[in-house]
Amino acid sequence: MSDKPVTREQIWDFFKTLDRSRFIEDDNLKKLAQYDRPLPIGHGQTISQPSLVLAMTQELNLHEKCRVLEIGTGSGYQTALLAQFCQHVYTVERIKELADKSRARLESMGYTNISFKVGDGSEGWAEFAPYDRIIVTAAAGKLPTKLIQQLKAGGRMIVPVGPSQSQELMLITKDESGLITKESLGDVRFVELRGEYGWH
Ligand code: SAH
């Protein structure tokens, strides 16, 4: 395994083969998995539209040695895309039932490079920090500073930030001297990141 960059084309090629219906339980909803739209996954949570999951994965500029922290495991669809291209994915989900189902699903697909945690991901996962990449798939009311602390120098983090109706997808980069740069990648709509950095 090298720290060779993963190209946008490699991600696109795998993305096309990843059947989203495997991540959805409800038979009626499974039929809609092929469409580019968000879908409910139970517990009031949603899986994002595939085009957004693809774009977020590509913006991370992954390489094969990446250790990635993901907040909001949900169905595990985004987790699979990350695990396919990275050395290890650490994923945190606050709803145990979703985490358990995703673990079973991803293990049955053959992934052995994912660690799962049930808990408040706005705290990050200090035990394995720092991470080369961090991706948050629920909307924060303000930038989660604890997560930025767990980002390695030279690392990239993607997080939706803003109120419930619409958020800005923020790309946070940390340079080798620890300097933080923020850039907006456009408007998105996610379910709430609960806990300290949520809306309430
Ligand atoms: N990426 C997921 C979609 C996630 S939806 C997928 O591909 O299916 C957002 C998820 O974030 C939900 O499952 C929700 O329960 C979870 N979540 C919200 N706040 C959280 C928190 N503070 N810590 C961990 N998970 C959280």
mmCIF file of C-alpha atoms and ligand atoms in Angstrom:
data_model
loop_
_atom_site.group_PDB
_atom_site.id
_atom_site.type_symbol
_atom_site.label_atom_id
_atom_site.label_comp_id
_atom_site.label_asym_id
_atom_site.label_seq_id
_atom_site.Cartn_x
_atom_site.Cartn_y
_atom_site.Cartn_z
ATOM 1 C CA MET A 1 0.000 0.000 0.000
ATOM 2 C CA SER A 2 1.371 3.421 -0.972
ATOM 3 C CA ASP A 3 0.359 7.012 -0.358
ATOM 4 C CA LYS A 4 -0.481 7.251 -4.045
ATOM 5 C CA PRO A 5 -3.376 9.657 -4.654
ATOM 6 C CA VAL A 6 -6.731 8.084 -5.428
ATOM 7 C CA THR A 7 -8.039 9.658 -8.642
ATOM 8 C CA ARG A 8 -11.530 11.021 -9.238
ATOM 9 C CA GLU A 9 -11.904 8.397 -11.990
ATOM 10 C CA GLN A 10 -11.078 5.519 -9.630
ATOM 11 C CA ILE A 11 -13.753 6.751 -7.224
ATOM 12 C CA TRP A 12 -16.254 7.230 -10.055
ATOM 13 C CA ASP A 13 -15.589 3.720 -11.418
ATOM 14 C CA PHE A 14 -16.232 2.107 -8.044
ATOM 15 C CA PHE A 15 -19.186 4.401 -7.282
ATOM 16 C CA LYS A 16 -20.956 3.134 -10.435
ATOM 17 C CA THR A 17 -20.709 -0.449 -9.174
ATOM 18 C CA LEU A 18 -21.895 0.269 -5.622
ATOM 19 C CA ASP A 19 -25.563 -0.722 -5.454
ATOM 20 C CA ARG A 20 -27.254 1.753 -3.089
ATOM 21 C CA SER A 21 -30.237 -0.560 -2.578
ATOM 22 C CA ARG A 22 -27.976 -2.771 -0.409
ATOM 23 C CA PHE A 23 -27.930 0.046 2.154
ATOM 24 C CA ILE A 24 -31.698 0.474 2.321
ATOM 25 C CA GLU A 25 -33.987 -1.960 4.142
ATOM 26 C CA ASP A 26 -37.482 -0.937 3.138
ATOM 27 C CA ASP A 27 -38.518 -2.797 -0.038
ATOM 28 C CA ASN A 28 -40.492 0.145 -1.435
ATOM 29 C CA LEU A 29 -37.597 2.514 -0.868
ATOM 30 C CA LYS A 30 -35.100 0.034 -2.363
ATOM 31 C CA LYS A 31 -36.789 0.637 -5.722
ATOM 32 C CA LEU A 32 -35.889 4.328 -5.474
ATOM 33 C CA ALA A 33 -32.221 3.661 -4.678
ATOM 34 C CA GLN A 34 -31.191 4.117 -8.308
ATOM 35 C CA TYR A 35 -32.411 7.742 -8.369
ATOM 36 C CA ASP A 36 -30.219 10.671 -7.399
ATOM 37 C CA ARG A 37 -32.222 11.745 -4.366
ATOM 38 C CA PRO A 38 -31.943 11.468 -0.579
ATOM 39 C CA LEU A 39 -33.840 8.554 1.007
ATOM 40 C CA PRO A 40 -35.002 7.778 4.558
ATOM 41 C CA ILE A 41 -32.998 5.133 6.473
ATOM 42 C CA GLY A 42 -35.159 5.078 9.624
ATOM 43 C CA HIS A 43 -34.909 6.936 12.947
ATOM 44 C CA GLY A 44 -35.651 10.205 11.088
ATOM 45 C CA GLN A 45 -32.286 10.018 9.287
ATOM 46 C CA THR A 46 -31.501 10.086 5.576
ATOM 47 C CA ILE A 47 -28.917 8.791 3.141
ATOM 48 C CA SER A 48 -27.789 11.675 0.870
ATOM 49 C CA GLN A 49 -28.218 11.703 -2.892
ATOM 50 C CA PRO A 50 -25.434 9.629 -4.521
ATOM 51 C CA SER A 51 -24.032 12.570 -6.520
ATOM 52 C CA LEU A 52 -23.321 14.440 -3.266
ATOM 53 C CA VAL A 53 -21.706 11.393 -1.618
ATOM 54 C CA LEU A 54 -19.509 11.037 -4.718
ATOM 55 C CA ALA A 55 -18.553 14.736 -4.756
ATOM 56 C CA MET A 56 -17.702 14.770 -1.038
ATOM 57 C CA THR A 57 -15.535 11.676 -1.417
ATOM 58 C CA GLN A 58 -13.706 13.194 -4.380
ATOM 59 C CA GLU A 59 -13.126 16.510 -2.555
ATOM 60 C CA LEU A 60 -11.299 14.662 0.229
ATOM 61 C CA ASN A 61 -8.326 14.013 -2.118
ATOM 62 C CA LEU A 62 -7.833 10.560 -0.637
ATOM 63 C CA HIS A 63 -4.671 8.522 -0.866
ATOM 64 C CA GLU A 64 -4.229 4.823 -0.158
ATOM 65 C CA LYS A 65 -2.609 5.297 3.248
ATOM 66 C CA CYS A 66 -5.353 7.615 4.548
ATOM 67 C CA ARG A 67 -6.820 7.072 7.981
ATOM 68 C CA VAL A 68 -10.253 8.647 7.828
ATOM 69 C CA LEU A 69 -12.691 9.671 10.553
ATOM 70 C CA GLU A 70 -16.340 9.677 9.487
ATOM 71 C CA ILE A 71 -19.070 11.181 11.668
ATOM 72 C CA GLY A 72 -22.587 9.851 10.963
ATOM 73 C CA THR A 73 -22.277 6.240 9.763
ATOM 74 C CA GLY A 74 -26.001 6.088 8.938
ATOM 75 C CA SER A 75 -26.557 3.332 6.369
ATOM 76 C CA GLY A 76 -22.827 2.835 5.751
ATOM 77 C CA TYR A 77 -23.064 3.851 2.076
ATOM 78 C CA GLN A 78 -20.524 6.669 2.418
ATOM 79 C CA THR A 79 -18.410 4.431 4.674
ATOM 80 C CA ALA A 80 -18.108 1.822 1.902
ATOM 81 C CA LEU A 81 -16.817 4.427 -0.570
ATOM 82 C CA LEU A 82 -14.200 5.545 1.948
ATOM 83 C CA ALA A 83 -13.165 2.030 3.000
ATOM 84 C CA GLN A 84 -12.674 1.022 -0.617
ATOM 85 C CA PHE A 85 -9.872 3.558 -1.063
ATOM 86 C CA CYS A 86 -8.334 4.141 2.381
ATOM 87 C CA GLN A 87 -6.173 2.234 4.806
ATOM 88 C CA HIS A 88 -8.686 2.519 7.634
ATOM 89 C CA VAL A 89 -12.008 4.193 8.356
ATOM 90 C CA TYR A 90 -13.081 5.110 11.895
ATOM 91 C CA THR A 91 -16.814 5.762 11.835
ATOM 92 C CA VAL A 92 -19.009 7.130 14.639
ATOM 93 C CA GLU A 93 -22.832 6.918 14.801
ATOM 94 C CA ARG A 94 -25.027 7.976 17.720
ATOM 95 C CA ILE A 95 -27.932 5.598 16.956
ATOM 96 C CA LYS A 96 -26.892 2.078 17.956
ATOM 97 C CA GLU A 97 -29.348 0.279 15.706
ATOM 98 C CA LEU A 98 -28.057 2.088 12.597
ATOM 99 C CA ALA A 99 -24.441 1.422 13.621
ATOM 100 C CA ASP A 100 -25.130 -2.293 14.227
ATOM 101 C CA LYS A 101 -26.865 -2.729 10.881
ATOM 102 C CA SER A 102 -24.125 -0.880 9.011
ATOM 103 C CA ARG A 103 -21.448 -2.976 10.659
ATOM 104 C CA ALA A 104 -23.206 -6.212 9.642
ATOM 105 C CA ARG A 105 -23.778 -4.899 6.110
ATOM 106 C CA LEU A 106 -20.188 -3.726 5.555
ATOM 107 C CA GLU A 107 -18.711 -6.877 7.095
ATOM 108 C CA SER A 108 -20.855 -9.021 4.807
ATOM 109 C CA MET A 109 -19.474 -7.012 1.872
ATOM 110 C CA GLY A 110 -15.980 -8.052 2.964
ATOM 111 C CA TYR A 111 -14.606 -4.844 4.483
ATOM 112 C CA THR A 112 -12.115 -5.477 7.266
ATOM 113 C CA ASN A 113 -10.669 -1.953 7.549
ATOM 114 C CA ILE A 114 -13.520 -0.206 9.379
ATOM 115 C CA SER A 115 -13.813 0.492 13.117
ATOM 116 C CA PHE A 116 -17.270 1.369 14.442
ATOM 117 C CA LYS A 117 -18.197 3.408 17.477
ATOM 118 C CA VAL A 118 -21.582 4.287 18.948
ATOM 119 C CA GLY A 119 -21.540 7.722 20.541
ATOM 120 C CA ASP A 120 -21.416 11.471 20.022
ATOM 121 C CA GLY A 121 -19.199 12.057 17.009
ATOM 122 C CA SER A 122 -19.022 15.814 17.587
ATOM 123 C CA GLU A 123 -16.370 14.829 20.133
ATOM 124 C CA GLY A 124 -14.483 12.986 17.382
ATOM 125 C CA TRP A 125 -12.661 9.782 18.325
ATOM 126 C CA ALA A 126 -9.623 10.915 20.311
ATOM 127 C CA GLU A 127 -8.160 7.432 20.781
ATOM 128 C CA PHE A 128 -7.057 7.115 17.137
ATOM 129 C CA ALA A 129 -6.431 10.810 16.351
ATOM 130 C CA PRO A 130 -4.980 12.541 14.410
ATOM 131 C CA TYR A 131 -6.686 11.657 11.128
ATOM 132 C CA ASP A 132 -5.564 12.401 7.560
ATOM 133 C CA ARG A 133 -9.150 13.125 6.550
ATOM 134 C CA ILE A 134 -12.387 13.852 8.413
ATOM 135 C CA ILE A 135 -15.872 13.783 6.891
ATOM 136 C CA VAL A 136 -19.045 14.806 8.696
ATOM 137 C CA THR A 137 -22.310 13.720 7.093
ATOM 138 C CA ALA A 138 -24.670 15.586 9.434
ATOM 139 C CA ALA A 139 -25.078 19.361 9.663
ATOM 140 C CA ALA A 140 -23.275 21.296 12.376
ATOM 141 C CA GLY A 141 -24.584 24.647 13.618
ATOM 142 C CA LYS A 142 -21.024 25.900 13.977
ATOM 143 C CA LEU A 143 -17.601 24.535 13.049
ATOM 144 C CA PRO A 144 -16.828 21.539 15.310
ATOM 145 C CA THR A 145 -13.472 22.676 16.729
ATOM 146 C CA LYS A 146 -12.804 19.371 18.498
ATOM 147 C CA LEU A 147 -12.796 17.666 15.118
ATOM 148 C CA ILE A 148 -10.394 20.240 13.652
ATOM 149 C CA GLN A 149 -8.058 19.464 16.559
ATOM 150 C CA GLN A 150 -8.107 15.795 15.543
ATOM 151 C CA LEU A 151 -7.105 16.610 11.945
ATOM 152 C CA LYS A 152 -3.482 15.942 10.998
ATOM 153 C CA ALA A 153 -1.258 18.699 9.582
ATOM 154 C CA GLY A 154 -1.694 18.470 5.817
ATOM 155 C CA GLY A 155 -5.186 17.055 6.343
ATOM 156 C CA ARG A 156 -8.603 17.852 4.847
ATOM 157 C CA MET A 157 -12.009 17.893 6.483
ATOM 158 C CA ILE A 158 -15.471 18.261 4.964
ATOM 159 C CA VAL A 159 -18.396 19.377 7.101
ATOM 160 C CA PRO A 160 -21.803 20.945 6.381
ATOM 161 C CA VAL A 161 -22.252 24.040 8.580
ATOM 162 C CA GLY A 162 -25.352 26.194 8.995
ATOM 163 C CA PRO A 163 -29.026 26.284 10.060
ATOM 164 C CA SER A 164 -31.601 23.520 9.504
ATOM 165 C CA GLN A 165 -32.982 24.700 6.144
ATOM 166 C CA SER A 166 -29.664 24.870 4.301
ATOM 167 C CA GLN A 167 -25.973 24.611 5.090
ATOM 168 C CA GLU A 168 -22.696 25.436 3.418
ATOM 169 C CA LEU A 169 -20.483 22.475 2.712
ATOM 170 C CA MET A 170 -17.160 23.621 4.198
ATOM 171 C CA LEU A 171 -13.760 22.295 3.188
ATOM 172 C CA ILE A 172 -11.271 22.801 6.020
ATOM 173 C CA THR A 173 -7.586 22.309 5.307
ATOM 174 C CA LYS A 174 -4.755 22.301 7.824
ATOM 175 C CA ASP A 175 -1.306 23.061 6.415
ATOM 176 C CA GLU A 176 1.980 21.631 7.666
ATOM 177 C CA SER A 177 2.371 24.519 10.135
ATOM 178 C CA GLY A 178 -1.142 23.932 11.498
ATOM 179 C CA LEU A 179 -2.734 26.929 9.746
ATOM 180 C CA ILE A 180 -6.454 26.411 9.037
ATOM 181 C CA THR A 181 -8.089 27.485 5.756
ATOM 182 C CA LYS A 182 -11.852 27.399 5.126
ATOM 183 C CA GLU A 183 -13.561 27.254 1.750
ATOM 184 C CA SER A 184 -17.221 26.866 0.842
ATOM 185 C CA LEU A 185 -18.076 24.159 -1.687
ATOM 186 C CA GLY A 186 -21.721 25.227 -2.042
ATOM 187 C CA ASP A 187 -25.124 24.765 -0.427
ATOM 188 C CA VAL A 188 -26.333 21.407 0.879
ATOM 189 C CA ARG A 189 -29.026 20.061 3.174
ATOM 190 C CA PHE A 190 -28.251 17.425 5.815
ATOM 191 C CA VAL A 191 -29.966 16.120 8.935
ATOM 192 C CA GLU A 192 -28.764 17.594 12.208
ATOM 193 C CA LEU A 193 -25.502 16.717 13.910
ATOM 194 C CA ARG A 194 -26.722 16.212 17.470
ATOM 195 C CA GLY A 195 -24.714 17.172 20.510
ATOM 196 C CA GLU A 196 -22.641 20.227 21.304
ATOM 197 C CA TYR A 197 -22.283 21.384 17.685
ATOM 198 C CA GLY A 198 -25.886 20.787 16.626
ATOM 199 C CA TRP A 199 -28.602 23.416 16.202
ATOM 200 C CA HIS A 200 -30.173 23.169 19.637
HETATM 201 N N1 SAH B 1 -23.467 9.073 5.604
HETATM 202 C C1 SAH B 1 -24.699 8.383 5.895
HETATM 203 C C2 SAH B 1 -25.866 9.317 6.087
HETATM 204 C C3 SAH B 1 -25.872 9.862 7.387
HETATM 205 S S1 SAH B 1 -27.310 10.731 7.915
HETATM 206 C C4 SAH B 1 -25.043 7.391 4.809
HETATM 207 O O1 SAH B 1 -24.289 7.272 3.833
HETATM 208 O O2 SAH B 1 -26.046 6.707 4.975
HETATM 209 C C5 SAH B 1 -26.543 11.450 9.330
HETATM 210 C C6 SAH B 1 -26.213 10.464 10.412
HETATM 211 O O3 SAH B 1 -25.518 11.186 11.434
HETATM 212 C C7 SAH B 1 -27.440 9.849 11.062
HETATM 213 O O4 SAH B 1 -27.340 8.460 11.031
HETATM 214 C C8 SAH B 1 -27.381 10.398 12.486
HETATM 215 O O5 SAH B 1 -27.880 9.493 13.445
HETATM 216 C C9 SAH B 1 -25.913 10.664 12.668
HETATM 217 N N2 SAH B 1 -25.558 11.630 13.706
HETATM 218 C C10 SAH B 1 -26.160 12.805 14.008
HETATM 219 N N3 SAH B 1 -25.515 13.427 15.011
HETATM 220 C C11 SAH B 1 -24.482 12.629 15.362
HETATM 221 C C12 SAH B 1 -23.458 12.716 16.337
HETATM 222 N N4 SAH B 1 -23.367 13.768 17.151
HETATM 223 N N5 SAH B 1 -22.567 11.709 16.426
HETATM 224 C C13 SAH B 1 -22.646 10.642 15.597
HETATM 225 N N6 SAH B 1 -23.603 10.497 14.645
HETATM 226 C C14 SAH B 1 -24.500 11.479 14.528
#
